[in-house]
PDB file of C-alpha atoms in Angstrom:
ATOM      1  CA  MET A  12     -32.861  -9.066   5.149  1.00 91.00           C
ATOM      2  CA  THR A  13     -29.506 -10.242   3.762  1.00 93.00           C
ATOM      3  CA  VAL A  14     -31.017 -10.701   0.309  1.00 96.00           C
ATOM      4  CA  LEU A  15     -32.163  -7.074   0.329  1.00 96.00           C
ATOM      5  CA  LEU A  16     -28.685  -5.916   1.343  1.00 96.00           C
ATOM      6  CA  VAL A  17     -27.137  -7.910  -1.499  1.00 97.00           C
ATOM      7  CA  ALA A  18     -29.693  -6.438  -3.912  1.00 97.00           C
ATOM      8  CA  LEU A  19     -28.885  -2.930  -2.687  1.00 96.00           C
ATOM      9  CA  GLY A  20     -25.168  -3.414  -3.324  1.00 97.00           C
ATOM     10  CA  ALA A  21     -25.863  -4.989  -6.708  1.00 97.00           C
ATOM     11  CA  ALA A  22     -28.129  -2.083  -7.661  1.00 98.00           C
ATOM     12  CA  ILE A  23     -25.084   0.163  -7.353  1.00 97.00           C
ATOM     13  CA  GLY A  24     -22.451  -2.231  -8.717  1.00 97.00           C
ATOM     14  CA  ALA A  25     -24.214  -3.327 -11.906  1.00 96.00           C
ATOM     15  CA  PRO A  26     -24.838   0.128 -13.399  1.00 97.00           C
ATOM     16  CA  LEU A  27     -21.364   1.216 -12.320  1.00 97.00           C
ATOM     17  CA  ARG A  28     -19.907  -1.795 -14.154  1.00 96.00           C
ATOM     18  CA  TYR A  29     -21.819  -0.953 -17.313  1.00 97.00           C
ATOM     19  CA  LEU A  30     -20.937   2.742 -17.246  1.00 97.00           C
ATOM     20  CA  THR A  31     -17.277   2.134 -16.401  1.00 97.00           C
ATOM     21  CA  ASP A  32     -16.949  -0.514 -19.097  1.00 95.00           C
ATOM     22  CA  ARG A  33     -18.424   1.787 -21.745  1.00 95.00           C
ATOM     23  CA  LEU A  34     -16.318   4.768 -20.630  1.00 96.00           C
ATOM     24  CA  VAL A  35     -13.049   2.821 -20.633  1.00 97.00           C
ATOM     25  CA  GLN A  36     -13.767   0.964 -23.873  1.00 94.00           C
ATOM     26  CA  ALA A  37     -14.729   4.193 -25.663  1.00 94.00           C
ATOM     27  CA  ARG A  38     -11.245   5.561 -24.960  1.00 96.00           C
ATOM     28  CA  HIS A  39      -9.487   2.584 -26.577  1.00 93.00           C
ATOM     29  CA  ASP A  40      -9.605   1.875 -30.282  1.00 89.00           C
ATOM     30  CA  SER A  41      -8.899  -1.816 -29.817  1.00 92.00           C
ATOM     31  CA  VAL A  42     -10.672  -5.164 -29.829  1.00 95.00           C
ATOM     32  CA  PHE A  43      -9.102  -5.876 -26.429  1.00 97.00           C
ATOM     33  CA  PRO A  44     -11.786  -5.695 -23.687  1.00 97.00           C
ATOM     34  CA  TRP A  45     -10.181  -2.966 -21.575  1.00 97.00           C
ATOM     35  CA  GLY A  46     -13.445  -2.026 -19.869  1.00 97.00           C
ATOM     36  CA  THR A  47     -14.133  -5.507 -18.540  1.00 97.00           C
ATOM     37  CA  LEU A  48     -10.535  -5.852 -17.404  1.00 97.00           C
ATOM     38  CA  ALA A  49     -10.779  -2.520 -15.576  1.00 97.00           C
ATOM     39  CA  VAL A  50     -13.960  -3.382 -13.646  1.00 97.00           C
ATOM     40  CA  ASN A  51     -12.715  -6.864 -12.773  1.00 97.00           C
ATOM     41  CA  VAL A  52      -9.403  -5.566 -11.452  1.00 98.00           C
ATOM     42  CA  ALA A  53     -11.077  -2.746  -9.521  1.00 97.00           C
ATOM     43  CA  GLY A  54     -13.611  -5.158  -8.036  1.00 97.00           C
ATOM     44  CA  SER A  55     -10.858  -7.575  -7.053  1.00 98.00           C
ATOM     45  CA  PHE A  56      -9.037  -4.768  -5.222  1.00 98.00           C
ATOM     46  CA  VAL A  57     -12.174  -3.658  -3.394  1.00 97.00           C
ATOM     47  CA  LEU A  58     -13.048  -7.222  -2.400  1.00 96.00           C
ATOM     48  CA  GLY A  59      -9.491  -7.816  -1.149  1.00 97.00           C
ATOM     49  CA  LEU A  60      -9.784  -4.631   0.884  1.00 96.00           C
ATOM     50  CA  LEU A  61     -13.131  -5.700   2.344  1.00 94.00           C
ATOM     51  CA  VAL A  62     -11.857  -9.152   3.267  1.00 94.00           C
ATOM     52  CA  GLY A  63      -8.971  -7.611   5.192  1.00 94.00           C
ATOM     53  CA  LEU A  64     -11.030  -5.075   7.122  1.00 93.00           C
ATOM     54  CA  PRO A  65     -13.157  -5.941  10.122  1.00 88.00           C
ATOM     55  CA  ALA A  66     -16.751  -5.844   8.931  1.00 83.00           C
ATOM     56  CA  ASP A  67     -19.985  -7.415  10.064  1.00 90.00           C
ATOM     57  CA  ALA A  68     -21.978  -9.787   7.876  1.00 92.00           C
ATOM     58  CA  ALA A  69     -24.466  -7.113   6.802  1.00 93.00           C
ATOM     59  CA  TRP A  70     -21.753  -4.771   5.535  1.00 92.00           C
ATOM     60  CA  PHE A  71     -20.042  -7.607   3.671  1.00 93.00           C
ATOM     61  CA  ALA A  72     -23.391  -8.599   2.110  1.00 94.00           C
ATOM     62  CA  VAL A  73     -23.877  -5.076   0.717  1.00 95.00           C
ATOM     63  CA  ALA A  74     -20.317  -4.282  -0.304  1.00 95.00           C
ATOM     64  CA  GLY A  75     -18.722  -7.668  -0.943  1.00 95.00           C
ATOM     65  CA  THR A  76     -21.426  -9.913  -2.302  1.00 95.00           C
ATOM     66  CA  GLY A  77     -23.740  -7.261  -3.747  1.00 96.00           C
ATOM     67  CA  PHE A  78     -21.523  -4.441  -4.969  1.00 97.00           C
ATOM     68  CA  CYS A  79     -18.382  -6.400  -5.906  1.00 96.00           C
ATOM     69  CA  GLY A  80     -20.408  -9.314  -7.223  1.00 95.00           C
ATOM     70  CA  ALA A  81     -22.290  -7.044  -9.609  1.00 96.00           C
ATOM     71  CA  LEU A  82     -19.292  -4.881 -10.455  1.00 96.00           C
ATOM     72  CA  THR A  83     -17.129  -7.782 -11.578  1.00 96.00           C
ATOM     73  CA  THR A  84     -18.134 -10.114 -14.379  1.00 91.00           C
ATOM     74  CA  TYR A  85     -16.729 -13.532 -15.132  1.00 93.00           C
ATOM     75  CA  SER A  86     -19.371 -14.225 -17.766  1.00 94.00           C
ATOM     76  CA  THR A  87     -18.469 -11.154 -19.823  1.00 95.00           C
ATOM     77  CA  PHE A  88     -14.771 -11.980 -19.465  1.00 97.00           C
ATOM     78  CA  SER A  89     -15.489 -15.482 -20.814  1.00 97.00           C
ATOM     79  CA  TYR A  90     -17.700 -14.236 -23.632  1.00 97.00           C
ATOM     80  CA  GLU A  91     -15.236 -11.567 -24.756  1.00 97.00           C
ATOM     81  CA  THR A  92     -12.330 -14.021 -24.653  1.00 98.00           C
ATOM     82  CA  LEU A  93     -14.243 -16.551 -26.759  1.00 98.00           C
ATOM     83  CA  ARG A  94     -15.302 -13.790 -29.154  1.00 98.00           C
ATOM     84  CA  LEU A  95     -11.656 -12.801 -29.613  1.00 98.00           C
ATOM     85  CA  VAL A  96     -10.773 -16.414 -30.467  1.00 98.00           C
ATOM     86  CA  GLN A  97     -13.674 -16.681 -32.931  1.00 98.00           C
ATOM     87  CA  ASP A  98     -12.623 -13.426 -34.600  1.00 97.00           C
ATOM     88  CA  GLY A  99      -9.066 -14.719 -35.038  1.00 97.00           C
ATOM     89  CA  SER A 100      -7.552 -12.487 -32.358  1.00 97.00           C
ATOM     90  CA  ARG A 101      -5.945 -15.331 -30.461  1.00 97.00           C
ATOM     91  CA  PHE A 102      -3.099 -13.193 -29.138  1.00 98.00           C
ATOM     92  CA  TYR A 103      -5.591 -10.762 -27.592  1.00 98.00           C
ATOM     93  CA  ALA A 104      -7.608 -13.667 -26.173  1.00 98.00           C
ATOM     94  CA  LEU A 105      -4.529 -15.111 -24.490  1.00 98.00           C
ATOM     95  CA  ALA A 106      -3.455 -11.654 -23.320  1.00 98.00           C
ATOM     96  CA  ASN A 107      -6.924 -11.131 -21.836  1.00 98.00           C
ATOM     97  CA  ILE A 108      -6.731 -14.411 -19.927  1.00 98.00           C
ATOM     98  CA  VAL A 109      -3.250 -13.748 -18.570  1.00 98.00           C
ATOM     99  CA  ALA A 110      -3.885 -10.079 -17.764  1.00 98.00           C
ATOM    100  CA  SER A 111      -7.214 -10.817 -16.071  1.00 98.00           C
ATOM    101  CA  VAL A 112      -5.859 -13.586 -13.868  1.00 98.00           C
ATOM    102  CA  VAL A 113      -2.572 -11.898 -12.964  1.00 98.00           C
ATOM    103  CA  ALA A 114      -4.017  -8.399 -12.496  1.00 98.00           C
ATOM    104  CA  GLY A 115      -7.111  -9.682 -10.678  1.00 97.00           C
ATOM    105  CA  LEU A 116      -5.110 -11.754  -8.213  1.00 98.00           C
ATOM    106  CA  GLY A 117      -2.581  -8.951  -7.812  1.00 98.00           C
ATOM    107  CA  ALA A 118      -5.323  -6.398  -7.170  1.00 98.00           C
ATOM    108  CA  GLY A 119      -7.002  -8.686  -4.632  1.00 98.00           C
ATOM    109  CA  ALA A 120      -3.686  -9.184  -2.835  1.00 98.00           C
ATOM    110  CA  ALA A 121      -2.981  -5.441  -2.948  1.00 98.00           C
ATOM    111  CA  GLY A 122      -6.408  -4.735  -1.448  1.00 98.00           C
ATOM    112  CA  LEU A 123      -5.781  -7.239   1.317  1.00 97.00           C
ATOM    113  CA  LEU A 124      -2.350  -5.739   2.057  1.00 97.00           C
ATOM    114  CA  ALA A 125      -3.841  -2.242   2.069  1.00 97.00           C
ATOM    115  CA  ALA A 126      -6.515  -3.359   4.535  1.00 96.00           C
ATOM    116  CA  GLN A 127      -3.897  -4.928   6.790  1.00 95.00           C
ATOM    117  CA  ALA A 128      -1.895  -1.689   6.724  1.00 95.00           C
ATOM    118  CA  ILE A 129      -5.009   0.339   7.556  1.00 93.00           C
ATOM    119  CA  ALA A 130      -6.135  -2.012  10.329  1.00 87.00           C
ATOM    120  CA  GLY A 131      -2.610  -1.965  11.703  1.00 75.00           C
TER     121      GLY A 131
END
């Protein structure tokens, strides 16, 4: 049953990642991967929020593992960073690494703090 719950969450998260990435990237005339950064930061916030809220294992399987797991993408982050290096955009590659780590951790912490404030 848990596998089906994860698949359900992923069925929502994966298309949302693709659509959000394309929408964000289309609005930026830059080689910097803004779309991937946006979905990774948003997913980190949501996962931080979920970790801080009381939830049963089934809910976490759908929302945390399935949805957030499919929404965020370490492989695309890695690929795009390596592509920037190969294309000679080393500054953007380094900026992507720093921004992704700092913003992702910050968003996760902000989600956790928000959950703690909500849970009281």
